[in-house]
Amino acid sequence: MSVSIREHLILGIESSCDETAAAIVAGGRRILSSVVASQIDIHRKYGGVVPELASREHLRQIVPVVREAAGRAGVELRDLDAIAVTRGPGLIGSLLVGLTYGKVLAMALGKPLVGVNHLEGHVHAVLLEAHTAGRQPELPAVCLIVSGGHTILYHVTSESENGARRFAYARIGGTRDDAAGEAYDKVARMLALGYPGGPIIDKLAPHGNAQAIRFGEPKMSGNPHDFSFSGIKTAVLYHLRRNPQLQPEIEARQQALARGDRGADALRALCTPPTLDLIASFQRAVVASLVSRTLVAADERAARTVLVSGGVAANSELRRSFEAARRGVEVYFPSRALSTDNAAMIAAAGHARFLAGDRADSTLEAEANLPLV
Ligand code: KG4
Ligand code: ZN
């Protein structure tokens, strides 16, 4: 792929959770390569990410993944303009692998290093693809980042600074307990649907009646823009206790999973209509809460743009519901590939910071709870 002289070439490196990723992005919006080595198969049998296993796997993957990103892009590392690396939030052992490698590479190549907040990366995943498609999301925007680790709403603004665009983020609200993706994963575990739970629940939910079971909206005092998903998860648990007739099929699905039969058709064949109703009703409750709170926040801030990002942004029902309820607001989603963790979004966020003059040095530290400001 040809690269125009004025486009900066940024290598993005991401290792905050269970994906080792590297990407090369030109001019902050043209993805020349995006390589993601997923660890799902390693963590599946534990039903969630095991931090020690994650860092060990990142160590194994980081060098080949960066090499592959350069190879696929047809770019020599010495031709890069900068290296952008995730420095938080995330699992500390995982973050350290990507950050240390990014630092060493920057030093060895004599290239500028830019530290990127993973959440800012998710915001830029949406902007990046909108730009690629020739669309220009109007800011200020409200951004919902919704994944296995996060459910958080930001007000995103930008201003010009020496000809570059500097982005700013203000937290509007977030989950008080489980992230939405975590609730999907835990409910899938209770129902023996495999890991991760989001994609399979997404596929099974259309086969059930979403109105069958009413999960009430959580009653919370304080910030009206906060979310809570642990109540819905517990309601599913109580529903299963009250309905012991659903146990034999749970055991049948456990056996199917143990045999490696985790396809949607195989699992659906082992779900009775009441289970499919439960799945559909759970998804409806989660999606309704995400959509309504995000649109209320956009309305209050008179934002005409909503950005939705993170693993759960891949959800079909979430996309449909936002489209149906958006009332004059433009809603942007990344493609499914850029919804989940990747390094193209880190390179794009890093490009904006690079243009705004941000430079890190070898003292840059990983921060597990790094806030986005
Ligand atoms: O962003 P991500 O890859 O990793 C982090 O958690 O940071 O998101 C993974 C999460 C998992 O909880 C997974 O169940 C959920 O995203 N997910 C989905 C879908 N695809 C992935 N949730 C609902 N519907 C989906 N289609
Ligand atoms: Zn993420």
XYZ file of C-alpha atoms and ligand atoms in Angstrom:
400
model
C 0.000 0.000 0.000
C 1.441 3.418 -0.875
C 1.924 5.965 1.860
C 1.827 9.683 1.104
C 4.832 11.638 2.370
C 2.861 13.757 4.824
C 1.093 10.886 6.586
C 2.723 9.948 9.856
C 3.242 6.257 10.393
C 2.368 5.171 13.898
C 2.904 1.719 15.358
C 0.278 0.979 18.029
C 0.879 -1.639 20.723
C -1.904 -2.943 22.980
C -1.655 -5.558 25.745
C -3.955 -4.333 28.532
C -6.075 -7.461 28.915
C -6.137 -10.725 26.969
C -5.307 -9.590 23.453
C -1.766 -8.981 22.234
C -2.131 -6.507 19.407
C -0.014 -4.372 17.089
C -1.076 -2.181 14.183
C 0.356 0.346 11.797
C -1.861 3.309 10.971
C -1.003 6.054 8.483
C -2.154 9.608 9.109
C -4.263 8.513 12.076
C -6.933 7.027 9.850
C -5.572 4.516 7.324
C -5.059 1.086 8.830
C -2.134 -0.527 7.010
C -2.192 -3.560 9.288
C -3.907 -4.667 12.476
C -2.843 -7.914 14.107
C -4.628 -9.306 17.153
C -3.497 -12.488 18.923
C -6.450 -13.462 21.087
C -6.023 -15.571 24.226
C -9.679 -16.625 24.434
C -8.825 -20.305 24.001
C -6.430 -20.145 26.957
C -8.881 -18.455 29.356
C -12.033 -20.253 28.199
C -11.789 -23.163 30.604
C -11.583 -20.729 33.554
C -14.630 -18.728 32.389
C -12.674 -15.463 32.522
C -9.235 -13.916 32.095
C -6.542 -15.332 34.406
C -4.017 -12.494 34.898
C -0.879 -14.662 35.316
C -1.644 -16.671 32.184
C -2.384 -13.462 30.287
C 0.997 -11.850 30.996
C 2.848 -15.061 30.143
C 1.049 -15.266 26.812
C 1.692 -11.590 26.026
C 5.401 -12.274 26.547
C 5.251 -15.085 24.016
C 3.271 -13.095 21.462
C 4.508 -9.529 21.583
C 7.547 -9.828 19.305
C 5.920 -11.955 16.564
C 2.772 -9.805 16.618
C 4.715 -6.547 16.109
C 6.788 -8.182 13.373
C 3.678 -9.396 11.634
C 2.082 -5.937 11.818
C 5.150 -4.409 10.164
C 5.324 -7.205 7.576
C 1.649 -6.984 6.607
C 1.869 -3.199 6.297
C 5.046 -3.482 4.212
C 6.696 -0.994 6.568
C 10.210 -1.087 8.015
C 10.235 -0.204 11.704
C 12.890 2.422 11.002
C 10.362 4.293 8.833
C 7.931 4.794 11.714
C 7.251 8.306 13.000
C 6.271 7.214 16.499
C 5.316 4.292 18.705
C 2.062 4.536 20.656
C 1.553 2.147 23.526
C -1.268 1.477 25.985
C -0.218 2.422 29.508
C -3.512 1.742 31.341
C -6.061 0.955 32.562
C -5.832 -2.832 32.569
C -4.106 -5.796 34.157
C -0.768 -4.562 35.434
C 1.259 -7.616 34.379
C -0.274 -7.509 30.896
C 0.223 -3.766 30.501
C 3.873 -4.048 31.498
C 4.685 -6.407 28.639
C 3.463 -4.080 25.881
C 4.727 -0.951 27.594
C 8.211 -2.306 28.206
C 8.480 -3.609 24.665
C 7.242 -0.258 23.273
C 9.781 1.646 25.348
C 12.675 -0.592 24.325
C 11.682 -0.437 20.662
C 11.379 3.360 20.763
C 14.771 3.636 22.389
C 16.475 1.193 20.030
C 14.998 2.865 16.934
C 15.373 6.420 18.263
C 11.640 7.066 17.743
C 9.239 9.167 19.832
C 7.100 7.244 22.311
C 3.497 8.213 23.073
C 1.568 6.770 26.026
C -2.121 6.114 25.347
C -5.051 5.462 27.667
C -6.836 2.284 26.578
C -10.261 3.944 26.964
C -9.176 6.799 24.740
C -8.237 4.110 22.235
C -11.846 2.846 22.270
C -13.093 6.393 21.566
C -10.680 6.654 18.630
C -11.720 3.250 17.250
C -15.050 4.859 16.360
C -13.573 8.121 15.078
C -10.986 6.247 13.000
C -13.547 4.210 11.110
C -15.945 7.108 10.676
C -13.100 9.117 9.108
C -12.124 6.192 6.910
C -15.723 6.088 5.660
C -15.542 9.831 4.928
C -17.773 10.807 7.853
C -16.860 13.450 10.376
C -18.561 12.875 13.755
C -19.561 16.190 15.229
C -18.086 16.913 18.659
C -18.972 17.311 21.512
C -20.121 13.720 21.663
C -21.210 11.324 24.350
C -19.211 8.093 24.205
C -20.346 4.817 25.744
C -17.469 2.400 26.277
C -18.949 -0.972 27.031
C -16.820 -4.094 27.344
C -15.940 -6.937 29.695
C -13.920 -4.574 31.868
C -15.709 -1.244 31.461
C -19.104 0.378 31.198
C -18.545 4.094 31.247
C -19.929 7.266 29.687
C -17.719 10.175 28.635
C -18.359 13.617 27.285
C -15.814 14.016 24.483
C -14.732 17.448 23.274
C -11.855 18.677 21.168
C -10.163 21.978 20.568
C -7.491 23.170 18.198
C -4.057 23.613 19.663
C -1.223 24.801 17.383
C -3.006 23.374 14.377
C -3.551 19.979 16.047
C -6.700 18.656 17.674
C -6.490 18.055 21.391
C -9.225 15.784 22.758
C -10.605 16.065 26.290
C -12.768 13.586 28.181
C -15.094 14.163 31.130
C -16.614 11.187 32.907
C -20.395 11.375 33.034
C -21.157 8.086 34.765
C -20.241 4.426 34.872
C -21.106 1.079 36.319
C -21.225 0.777 40.096
C -20.617 -2.972 39.993
C -20.234 -5.309 37.011
C -19.350 -4.136 33.511
C -22.073 -5.061 30.999
C -19.789 -7.578 29.236
C -18.956 -9.122 32.598
C -22.708 -9.605 33.235
C -23.018 -11.312 29.830
C -20.083 -13.567 30.672
C -21.400 -14.453 34.155
C -24.939 -15.169 32.955
C -23.549 -17.309 30.132
C -21.584 -19.223 32.719
C -24.676 -19.827 34.896
C -26.549 -21.069 31.840
C -23.616 -23.121 30.496
C -23.326 -21.242 27.223
C -19.526 -20.998 27.134
C -17.048 -18.127 27.202
C -17.146 -15.317 26.211
C -20.884 -14.984 26.836
C -21.714 -11.932 24.719
C -21.504 -13.408 21.213
C -23.511 -16.557 22.051
C -26.232 -14.664 23.963
C -26.390 -12.248 21.021
C -27.052 -15.214 18.687
C -29.550 -17.029 20.921
C -31.606 -14.039 22.159
C -33.596 -13.543 18.903
C -35.040 -17.054 19.435
C -36.662 -16.143 22.763
C -39.382 -13.760 23.917
C -37.678 -10.684 25.380
C -40.876 -9.652 27.172
C -41.250 -12.984 29.007
C -39.412 -11.964 32.191
C -39.316 -8.421 33.568
C -36.049 -7.400 35.192
C -36.703 -4.094 36.948
C -34.401 -1.114 36.418
C -32.034 -0.856 39.407
C -33.010 1.847 41.888
C -29.980 3.982 42.605
C -29.519 7.247 44.370
C -26.770 9.665 43.397
C -25.515 10.042 39.839
C -28.448 9.255 37.492
C -25.950 8.388 34.733
C -24.499 5.423 36.590
C -25.209 1.838 35.568
C -25.664 -1.312 37.610
C -25.766 -4.841 36.218
C -25.199 -7.057 39.231
C -28.943 -6.914 40.092
C -29.931 -8.324 36.691
C -27.288 -11.030 37.025
C -28.582 -11.973 40.491
C -32.160 -11.961 39.195
C -31.116 -14.563 36.595
C -29.562 -16.658 39.358
C -32.767 -16.503 41.456
C -34.845 -17.329 38.399
C -32.759 -20.480 37.895
C -33.172 -21.438 41.586
C -36.938 -21.005 41.336
C -37.004 -23.131 38.184
C -35.094 -26.352 38.925
C -36.642 -27.938 35.819
C -34.038 -25.913 33.841
C -31.142 -27.803 35.497
C -31.006 -30.925 33.283
C -30.548 -28.861 30.125
C -27.800 -26.820 31.847
C -26.004 -30.096 32.540
C -26.528 -31.214 28.945
C -24.959 -27.973 27.707
C -22.063 -28.351 30.135
C -21.379 -31.754 28.599
C -21.635 -30.333 25.091
C -19.134 -27.587 25.973
C -16.798 -30.174 27.486
C -16.940 -32.041 24.146
C -16.052 -28.812 22.352
C -19.564 -28.300 20.884
C -19.855 -24.587 21.471
C -21.449 -23.486 18.187
C -24.673 -21.461 18.443
C -26.739 -24.123 16.631
C -25.514 -26.946 18.883
C -26.223 -24.948 22.057
C -29.556 -23.665 20.806
C -30.698 -27.236 20.207
C -30.053 -27.810 23.927
C -32.088 -24.791 25.093
C -35.814 -25.103 25.835
C -38.102 -22.129 25.053
C -38.126 -20.930 28.718
C -34.306 -20.727 28.646
C -34.352 -18.826 25.360
C -36.924 -16.459 26.922
C -34.610 -15.922 29.890
C -31.670 -15.173 27.578
C -33.726 -12.744 25.480
C -35.137 -10.997 28.569
C -31.686 -10.635 30.131
C -30.308 -9.083 26.950
C -33.296 -6.760 26.626
C -32.765 -5.462 30.179
C -29.035 -4.809 29.657
C -29.505 -3.169 26.260
C -32.435 -1.009 27.427
C -30.369 0.347 30.301
C -27.333 1.083 28.094
C -29.357 2.805 25.383
C -31.640 4.867 27.602
C -28.921 6.187 29.904
C -26.623 7.065 27.009
C -29.343 8.927 25.111
C -30.457 10.811 28.249
C -26.833 11.897 28.810
C -26.569 13.029 25.166
C -29.837 14.918 25.470
C -28.782 16.683 28.671
C -25.511 17.788 27.137
C -27.133 18.693 23.832
C -24.664 16.344 22.102
C -25.779 15.419 18.602
C -23.293 12.564 18.374
C -23.091 9.299 20.288
C -20.070 7.023 19.950
C -20.372 3.407 21.118
C -17.262 1.259 21.527
C -15.876 -1.812 23.337
C -16.623 -5.520 22.956
C -20.347 -5.233 23.727
C -20.690 -2.625 20.939
C -20.630 -5.659 18.613
C -24.068 -6.643 19.971
C -26.771 -6.711 17.286
C -29.624 -5.799 19.631
C -27.666 -2.849 21.030
C -27.055 -1.538 17.512
C -30.711 -1.970 16.536
C -31.986 -0.338 19.716
C -29.747 2.706 19.362
C -30.882 3.117 15.748
C -34.541 2.846 16.778
C -34.307 5.259 19.726
C -31.742 7.820 18.577
C -34.157 10.726 17.721
C -31.962 13.089 15.711
C -28.690 11.977 17.290
C -26.063 10.352 15.040
C -24.873 7.063 16.560
C -21.501 5.683 15.459
C -20.252 2.154 16.044
C -16.914 0.671 15.011
C -16.860 -2.465 12.881
C -16.919 -5.648 14.931
C -13.150 -6.041 14.485
C -12.477 -2.627 15.998
C -15.131 -2.973 18.741
C -13.008 -5.423 20.681
C -9.467 -4.692 21.835
C -7.035 -3.921 19.024
C -3.976 -1.762 18.418
C -5.244 0.292 15.445
C -7.296 2.301 17.943
C -4.167 2.861 20.055
C -2.216 4.036 17.001
C -5.062 6.413 16.051
C -5.324 7.871 19.571
C -1.514 8.046 19.689
C -1.451 9.928 16.385
C -3.682 12.687 17.797
C -1.445 12.945 20.863
C 1.681 12.861 18.689
C 0.394 15.807 16.619
C -0.489 17.676 19.810
C 3.142 17.297 20.927
C 2.794 14.591 23.605
C 6.014 12.656 24.136
C 6.792 10.061 26.766
C 10.193 8.836 27.864
C 11.617 5.794 29.575
C 10.014 6.837 32.881
C 6.522 6.164 31.483
C 4.732 3.786 33.854
C 1.855 1.354 33.482
C -1.170 2.201 35.650
C -3.830 -0.422 36.299
C -6.465 2.202 37.217
C -5.394 5.027 34.941
C -8.329 7.458 34.649
C -9.196 9.086 31.330
C -9.043 12.871 31.478
O -13.476 -5.029 24.535
P -13.313 -6.491 24.825
O -12.748 -7.358 23.747
O -12.384 -6.737 26.057
C -12.498 -6.067 27.250
O -13.303 -6.533 28.081
O -11.815 -5.023 27.389
O -14.751 -7.018 25.277
C -15.012 -8.354 25.616
C -16.422 -8.402 26.174
C -16.793 -9.766 26.737
O -17.403 -9.579 27.988
C -17.775 -10.313 25.711
O -18.740 -11.186 26.271
C -18.414 -9.051 25.193
O -17.374 -8.105 25.149
N -18.968 -9.220 23.838
C -20.268 -9.086 23.552
C -20.424 -9.385 22.173
N -19.183 -9.666 21.665
C -18.301 -9.563 22.704
N -21.320 -8.785 24.325
C -22.532 -8.746 23.762
N -22.757 -9.034 22.443
C -21.736 -9.342 21.622
N -21.969 -9.621 20.330
Zn -11.011 -2.612 25.880
